[in-house]
Amino acid sequence: MTADGDGALGPADPLEAAAEAAARAFRLLPAEPMDGPPPGVRGHRAAGRINTDPDTVERDLLRLVLTLVELLRQVMERQALHRVDQGDLSEEDEERLGETLMVLHDRMADLCAAHGLTLEDLNLDLGPLGTLLPPPG
């Protein structure tokens, strides 16, 4: 043991000192059953584990990509509705925008159906934060 710059004692080997600091910083205690919310608490769901099954990886990746596309589609739709409400668009622009949004929605539904998913399957559960996408309607 040697004294460091502030007079505290520590290991002479810098690697050993780093290992001890890391052990102190990252010491994890196992969770006790009583540490979590009680069973049956509404909205609580145990965190799922990452499934690395080779048979489902492709489908899960596709689901994630479609979820991101659906999120962007919904953001674009909200922005378009906001512009319509502000009166920034001509009637022709509003009509074209509405048709485009309907086509995008139909294409997303078609993509989901082609891969055995529904639009509801794309709504990821973020635990205590709720779901990623707002409820339909």
mmCIF file with all atom_site columns, C-alpha atoms in Angstrom:
data_model
loop_
_atom_site.group_PDB
_atom_site.id
_atom_site.type_symbol
_atom_site.label_atom_id
_atom_site.label_alt_id
_atom_site.label_comp_id
_atom_site.label_asym_id
_atom_site.label_entity_id
_atom_site.label_seq_id
_atom_site.pdbx_PDB_ins_code
_atom_site.Cartn_x
_atom_site.Cartn_y
_atom_site.Cartn_z
_atom_site.occupancy
_atom_site.B_iso_or_equiv
_atom_site.pdbx_formal_charge
_atom_site.auth_seq_id
_atom_site.auth_comp_id
_atom_site.auth_asym_id
_atom_site.auth_atom_id
_atom_site.pdbx_PDB_model_num
ATOM 1   C CA . MET A 1 1   ? 0.000   0.000   0.000   1.00 0.00 ? 1   MET A CA 1
ATOM 2   C CA . THR A 1 2   ? 1.134   3.508   -0.830  1.00 0.00 ? 2   THR A CA 1
ATOM 3   C CA . ALA A 1 3   ? -0.263  6.964   -0.301  1.00 0.00 ? 3   ALA A CA 1
ATOM 4   C CA . ASP A 1 4   ? -1.755  8.652   -3.353  1.00 0.00 ? 4   ASP A CA 1
ATOM 5   C CA . GLY A 1 5   ? -1.778  12.394  -4.068  1.00 0.00 ? 5   GLY A CA 1
ATOM 6   C CA . ASP A 1 6   ? -4.367  13.196  -1.396  1.00 0.00 ? 6   ASP A CA 1
ATOM 7   C CA . GLY A 1 7   ? -2.716  11.045  1.289   1.00 0.00 ? 7   GLY A CA 1
ATOM 8   C CA . ALA A 1 8   ? -5.155  8.105   1.094   1.00 0.00 ? 8   ALA A CA 1
ATOM 9   C CA . LEU A 1 9   ? -3.722  4.629   1.205   1.00 0.00 ? 9   LEU A CA 1
ATOM 10  C CA . GLY A 1 10  ? -4.219  2.369   -1.794  1.00 0.00 ? 10  GLY A CA 1
ATOM 11  C CA . PRO A 1 11  ? -2.572  -0.526  -3.665  1.00 0.00 ? 11  PRO A CA 1
ATOM 12  C CA . ALA A 1 12  ? 0.879   0.107   -5.104  1.00 0.00 ? 12  ALA A CA 1
ATOM 13  C CA . ASP A 1 13  ? -0.045  -1.437  -8.492  1.00 0.00 ? 13  ASP A CA 1
ATOM 14  C CA . PRO A 1 14  ? -2.212  0.928   -10.599 1.00 0.00 ? 14  PRO A CA 1
ATOM 15  C CA . LEU A 1 15  ? -4.016  -2.023  -12.220 1.00 0.00 ? 15  LEU A CA 1
ATOM 16  C CA . GLU A 1 16  ? -4.843  -3.440  -8.807  1.00 0.00 ? 16  GLU A CA 1
ATOM 17  C CA . ALA A 1 17  ? -6.085  -0.021  -7.705  1.00 0.00 ? 17  ALA A CA 1
ATOM 18  C CA . ALA A 1 18  ? -8.296  0.215   -10.807 1.00 0.00 ? 18  ALA A CA 1
ATOM 19  C CA . ALA A 1 19  ? -9.621  -3.306  -10.207 1.00 0.00 ? 19  ALA A CA 1
ATOM 20  C CA . GLU A 1 20  ? -10.500 -2.453  -6.603  1.00 0.00 ? 20  GLU A CA 1
ATOM 21  C CA . ALA A 1 21  ? -12.197 0.781   -7.653  1.00 0.00 ? 21  ALA A CA 1
ATOM 22  C CA . ALA A 1 22  ? -14.176 -1.034  -10.330 1.00 0.00 ? 22  ALA A CA 1
ATOM 23  C CA . ALA A 1 23  ? -15.178 -3.744  -7.869  1.00 0.00 ? 23  ALA A CA 1
ATOM 24  C CA . ARG A 1 24  ? -16.446 -1.102  -5.443  1.00 0.00 ? 24  ARG A CA 1
ATOM 25  C CA . ALA A 1 25  ? -18.237 0.857   -8.170  1.00 0.00 ? 25  ALA A CA 1
ATOM 26  C CA . PHE A 1 26  ? -19.855 -2.098  -9.901  1.00 0.00 ? 26  PHE A CA 1
ATOM 27  C CA . ARG A 1 27  ? -20.629 -4.314  -6.918  1.00 0.00 ? 27  ARG A CA 1
ATOM 28  C CA . LEU A 1 28  ? -24.118 -5.607  -7.570  1.00 0.00 ? 28  LEU A CA 1
ATOM 29  C CA . LEU A 1 29  ? -26.237 -7.301  -4.977  1.00 0.00 ? 29  LEU A CA 1
ATOM 30  C CA . PRO A 1 30  ? -28.762 -9.875  -6.139  1.00 0.00 ? 30  PRO A CA 1
ATOM 31  C CA . ALA A 1 31  ? -32.302 -8.548  -6.159  1.00 0.00 ? 31  ALA A CA 1
ATOM 32  C CA . GLU A 1 32  ? -34.482 -9.894  -3.418  1.00 0.00 ? 32  GLU A CA 1
ATOM 33  C CA . PRO A 1 33  ? -38.053 -10.951 -4.266  1.00 0.00 ? 33  PRO A CA 1
ATOM 34  C CA . MET A 1 34  ? -39.425 -8.100  -2.161  1.00 0.00 ? 34  MET A CA 1
ATOM 35  C CA . ASP A 1 35  ? -37.365 -5.445  -4.040  1.00 0.00 ? 35  ASP A CA 1
ATOM 36  C CA . GLY A 1 36  ? -39.798 -5.204  -6.958  1.00 0.00 ? 36  GLY A CA 1
ATOM 37  C CA . PRO A 1 37  ? -43.431 -4.116  -7.067  1.00 0.00 ? 37  PRO A CA 1
ATOM 38  C CA . PRO A 1 38  ? -45.873 -6.632  -5.642  1.00 0.00 ? 38  PRO A CA 1
ATOM 39  C CA . PRO A 1 39  ? -47.404 -9.113  -8.087  1.00 0.00 ? 39  PRO A CA 1
ATOM 40  C CA . GLY A 1 40  ? -50.549 -7.912  -9.748  1.00 0.00 ? 40  GLY A CA 1
ATOM 41  C CA . VAL A 1 41  ? -49.615 -4.229  -9.714  1.00 0.00 ? 41  VAL A CA 1
ATOM 42  C CA . ARG A 1 42  ? -51.224 -2.777  -12.796 1.00 0.00 ? 42  ARG A CA 1
ATOM 43  C CA . GLY A 1 43  ? -48.862 -1.761  -15.569 1.00 0.00 ? 43  GLY A CA 1
ATOM 44  C CA . HIS A 1 44  ? -45.943 -3.712  -14.132 1.00 0.00 ? 44  HIS A CA 1
ATOM 45  C CA . ARG A 1 45  ? -44.441 -6.374  -16.289 1.00 0.00 ? 45  ARG A CA 1
ATOM 46  C CA . ALA A 1 46  ? -41.187 -8.144  -15.671 1.00 0.00 ? 46  ALA A CA 1
ATOM 47  C CA . ALA A 1 47  ? -38.494 -7.052  -18.074 1.00 0.00 ? 47  ALA A CA 1
ATOM 48  C CA . GLY A 1 48  ? -38.141 -9.515  -20.899 1.00 0.00 ? 48  GLY A CA 1
ATOM 49  C CA . ARG A 1 49  ? -34.874 -11.105 -21.744 1.00 0.00 ? 49  ARG A CA 1
ATOM 50  C CA . ILE A 1 50  ? -33.200 -10.711 -25.081 1.00 0.00 ? 50  ILE A CA 1
ATOM 51  C CA . ASN A 1 51  ? -34.082 -13.706 -27.189 1.00 0.00 ? 51  ASN A CA 1
ATOM 52  C CA . THR A 1 52  ? -31.120 -14.660 -29.355 1.00 0.00 ? 52  THR A CA 1
ATOM 53  C CA . ASP A 1 53  ? -32.767 -17.681 -30.917 1.00 0.00 ? 53  ASP A CA 1
ATOM 54  C CA . PRO A 1 54  ? -31.500 -17.783 -34.520 1.00 0.00 ? 54  PRO A CA 1
ATOM 55  C CA . ASP A 1 55  ? -35.002 -18.650 -35.717 1.00 0.00 ? 55  ASP A CA 1
ATOM 56  C CA . THR A 1 56  ? -36.518 -15.431 -34.326 1.00 0.00 ? 56  THR A CA 1
ATOM 57  C CA . VAL A 1 57  ? -33.694 -12.907 -34.739 1.00 0.00 ? 57  VAL A CA 1
ATOM 58  C CA . GLU A 1 58  ? -34.723 -11.988 -38.288 1.00 0.00 ? 58  GLU A CA 1
ATOM 59  C CA . ARG A 1 59  ? -38.378 -11.524 -37.322 1.00 0.00 ? 59  ARG A CA 1
ATOM 60  C CA . ASP A 1 60  ? -37.453 -9.500  -34.225 1.00 0.00 ? 60  ASP A CA 1
ATOM 61  C CA . LEU A 1 61  ? -35.162 -7.247  -36.268 1.00 0.00 ? 61  LEU A CA 1
ATOM 62  C CA . LEU A 1 62  ? -37.900 -6.767  -38.848 1.00 0.00 ? 62  LEU A CA 1
ATOM 63  C CA . ARG A 1 63  ? -40.350 -5.916  -36.058 1.00 0.00 ? 63  ARG A CA 1
ATOM 64  C CA . LEU A 1 64  ? -37.935 -3.310  -34.666 1.00 0.00 ? 64  LEU A CA 1
ATOM 65  C CA . VAL A 1 65  ? -37.393 -1.719  -38.086 1.00 0.00 ? 65  VAL A CA 1
ATOM 66  C CA . LEU A 1 66  ? -41.137 -1.625  -38.782 1.00 0.00 ? 66  LEU A CA 1
ATOM 67  C CA . THR A 1 67  ? -41.690 -0.109  -35.333 1.00 0.00 ? 67  THR A CA 1
ATOM 68  C CA . LEU A 1 68  ? -39.278 2.724   -36.135 1.00 0.00 ? 68  LEU A CA 1
ATOM 69  C CA . VAL A 1 69  ? -40.912 3.292   -39.524 1.00 0.00 ? 69  VAL A CA 1
ATOM 70  C CA . GLU A 1 70  ? -44.370 3.359   -37.894 1.00 0.00 ? 70  GLU A CA 1
ATOM 71  C CA . LEU A 1 71  ? -43.155 5.821   -35.268 1.00 0.00 ? 71  LEU A CA 1
ATOM 72  C CA . LEU A 1 72  ? -41.818 8.130   -37.988 1.00 0.00 ? 72  LEU A CA 1
ATOM 73  C CA . ARG A 1 73  ? -45.046 7.753   -39.981 1.00 0.00 ? 73  ARG A CA 1
ATOM 74  C CA . GLN A 1 74  ? -47.097 8.780   -36.961 1.00 0.00 ? 74  GLN A CA 1
ATOM 75  C CA . VAL A 1 75  ? -44.832 11.770  -36.262 1.00 0.00 ? 75  VAL A CA 1
ATOM 76  C CA . MET A 1 76  ? -45.203 12.875  -39.896 1.00 0.00 ? 76  MET A CA 1
ATOM 77  C CA . GLU A 1 77  ? -48.970 12.455  -39.645 1.00 0.00 ? 77  GLU A CA 1
ATOM 78  C CA . ARG A 1 78  ? -49.151 14.607  -36.509 1.00 0.00 ? 78  ARG A CA 1
ATOM 79  C CA . GLN A 1 79  ? -46.987 17.279  -38.123 1.00 0.00 ? 79  GLN A CA 1
ATOM 80  C CA . ALA A 1 80  ? -49.220 17.259  -41.204 1.00 0.00 ? 80  ALA A CA 1
ATOM 81  C CA . LEU A 1 81  ? -52.361 17.618  -39.072 1.00 0.00 ? 81  LEU A CA 1
ATOM 82  C CA . HIS A 1 82  ? -50.734 20.483  -37.205 1.00 0.00 ? 82  HIS A CA 1
ATOM 83  C CA . ARG A 1 83  ? -49.995 22.257  -40.497 1.00 0.00 ? 83  ARG A CA 1
ATOM 84  C CA . VAL A 1 84  ? -53.566 21.698  -41.664 1.00 0.00 ? 84  VAL A CA 1
ATOM 85  C CA . ASP A 1 85  ? -54.894 23.141  -38.382 1.00 0.00 ? 85  ASP A CA 1
ATOM 86  C CA . GLN A 1 86  ? -52.660 26.193  -38.802 1.00 0.00 ? 86  GLN A CA 1
ATOM 87  C CA . GLY A 1 87  ? -53.953 26.765  -42.323 1.00 0.00 ? 87  GLY A CA 1
ATOM 88  C CA . ASP A 1 88  ? -50.471 26.584  -43.884 1.00 0.00 ? 88  ASP A CA 1
ATOM 89  C CA . LEU A 1 89  ? -51.640 24.392  -46.768 1.00 0.00 ? 89  LEU A CA 1
ATOM 90  C CA . SER A 1 90  ? -53.892 24.917  -49.739 1.00 0.00 ? 90  SER A CA 1
ATOM 91  C CA . GLU A 1 91  ? -56.887 22.608  -50.195 1.00 0.00 ? 91  GLU A CA 1
ATOM 92  C CA . GLU A 1 92  ? -55.007 20.801  -52.967 1.00 0.00 ? 92  GLU A CA 1
ATOM 93  C CA . ASP A 1 93  ? -52.005 20.273  -50.667 1.00 0.00 ? 93  ASP A CA 1
ATOM 94  C CA . GLU A 1 94  ? -54.272 19.042  -47.867 1.00 0.00 ? 94  GLU A CA 1
ATOM 95  C CA . GLU A 1 95  ? -55.922 16.546  -50.223 1.00 0.00 ? 95  GLU A CA 1
ATOM 96  C CA . ARG A 1 96  ? -52.592 15.269  -51.530 1.00 0.00 ? 96  ARG A CA 1
ATOM 97  C CA . LEU A 1 97  ? -51.203 15.005  -48.003 1.00 0.00 ? 97  LEU A CA 1
ATOM 98  C CA . GLY A 1 98  ? -54.253 13.079  -46.798 1.00 0.00 ? 98  GLY A CA 1
ATOM 99  C CA . GLU A 1 99  ? -53.998 10.616  -49.675 1.00 0.00 ? 99  GLU A CA 1
ATOM 100 C CA . THR A 1 100 ? -50.277 10.131  -49.061 1.00 0.00 ? 100 THR A CA 1
ATOM 101 C CA . LEU A 1 101 ? -50.818 9.454   -45.368 1.00 0.00 ? 101 LEU A CA 1
ATOM 102 C CA . MET A 1 102 ? -53.549 6.920   -46.148 1.00 0.00 ? 102 MET A CA 1
ATOM 103 C CA . VAL A 1 103 ? -51.278 5.135   -48.633 1.00 0.00 ? 103 VAL A CA 1
ATOM 104 C CA . LEU A 1 104 ? -48.446 5.057   -46.072 1.00 0.00 ? 104 LEU A CA 1
ATOM 105 C CA . HIS A 1 105 ? -50.780 3.584   -43.461 1.00 0.00 ? 105 HIS A CA 1
ATOM 106 C CA . ASP A 1 106 ? -52.020 0.939   -45.911 1.00 0.00 ? 106 ASP A CA 1
ATOM 107 C CA . ARG A 1 107 ? -48.461 0.040   -46.942 1.00 0.00 ? 107 ARG A CA 1
ATOM 108 C CA . MET A 1 108 ? -47.437 -0.356  -43.294 1.00 0.00 ? 108 MET A CA 1
ATOM 109 C CA . ALA A 1 109 ? -50.429 -2.620  -42.699 1.00 0.00 ? 109 ALA A CA 1
ATOM 110 C CA . ASP A 1 110 ? -49.503 -4.630  -45.825 1.00 0.00 ? 110 ASP A CA 1
ATOM 111 C CA . LEU A 1 111 ? -45.873 -5.000  -44.692 1.00 0.00 ? 111 LEU A CA 1
ATOM 112 C CA . CYS A 1 112 ? -46.997 -6.152  -41.265 1.00 0.00 ? 112 CYS A CA 1
ATOM 113 C CA . ALA A 1 113 ? -49.461 -8.653  -42.755 1.00 0.00 ? 113 ALA A CA 1
ATOM 114 C CA . ALA A 1 114 ? -46.826 -10.005 -45.126 1.00 0.00 ? 114 ALA A CA 1
ATOM 115 C CA . HIS A 1 115 ? -44.611 -10.834 -42.144 1.00 0.00 ? 115 HIS A CA 1
ATOM 116 C CA . GLY A 1 116 ? -47.303 -12.110 -39.798 1.00 0.00 ? 116 GLY A CA 1
ATOM 117 C CA . LEU A 1 117 ? -47.483 -8.963  -37.673 1.00 0.00 ? 117 LEU A CA 1
ATOM 118 C CA . THR A 1 118 ? -50.159 -6.424  -36.859 1.00 0.00 ? 118 THR A CA 1
ATOM 119 C CA . LEU A 1 119 ? -49.726 -2.712  -36.281 1.00 0.00 ? 119 LEU A CA 1
ATOM 120 C CA . GLU A 1 120 ? -50.437 -3.418  -32.592 1.00 0.00 ? 120 GLU A CA 1
ATOM 121 C CA . ASP A 1 121 ? -47.417 -5.766  -32.508 1.00 0.00 ? 121 ASP A CA 1
ATOM 122 C CA . LEU A 1 122 ? -45.209 -2.772  -33.254 1.00 0.00 ? 122 LEU A CA 1
ATOM 123 C CA . ASN A 1 123 ? -46.171 -0.923  -30.092 1.00 0.00 ? 123 ASN A CA 1
ATOM 124 C CA . LEU A 1 124 ? -43.238 -1.672  -27.793 1.00 0.00 ? 124 LEU A CA 1
ATOM 125 C CA . ASP A 1 125 ? -43.823 -1.805  -24.046 1.00 0.00 ? 125 ASP A CA 1
ATOM 126 C CA . LEU A 1 126 ? -41.356 0.578   -22.390 1.00 0.00 ? 126 LEU A CA 1
ATOM 127 C CA . GLY A 1 127 ? -42.145 -0.622  -18.887 1.00 0.00 ? 127 GLY A CA 1
ATOM 128 C CA . PRO A 1 128 ? -42.943 2.204   -16.475 1.00 0.00 ? 128 PRO A CA 1
ATOM 129 C CA . LEU A 1 129 ? -42.923 4.716   -19.337 1.00 0.00 ? 129 LEU A CA 1
ATOM 130 C CA . GLY A 1 130 ? -45.867 3.013   -21.040 1.00 0.00 ? 130 GLY A CA 1
ATOM 131 C CA . THR A 1 131 ? -45.962 2.093   -24.703 1.00 0.00 ? 131 THR A CA 1
ATOM 132 C CA . LEU A 1 132 ? -43.893 3.650   -27.470 1.00 0.00 ? 132 LEU A CA 1
ATOM 133 C CA . LEU A 1 133 ? -46.806 4.468   -29.744 1.00 0.00 ? 133 LEU A CA 1
ATOM 134 C CA . PRO A 1 134 ? -49.985 6.205   -28.624 1.00 0.00 ? 134 PRO A CA 1
ATOM 135 C CA . PRO A 1 135 ? -53.167 4.132   -28.551 1.00 0.00 ? 135 PRO A CA 1
ATOM 136 C CA . PRO A 1 136 ? -55.047 4.074   -31.865 1.00 0.00 ? 136 PRO A CA 1
ATOM 137 C CA . GLY A 1 137 ? -57.897 6.494   -32.268 1.00 0.00 ? 137 GLY A CA 1
#
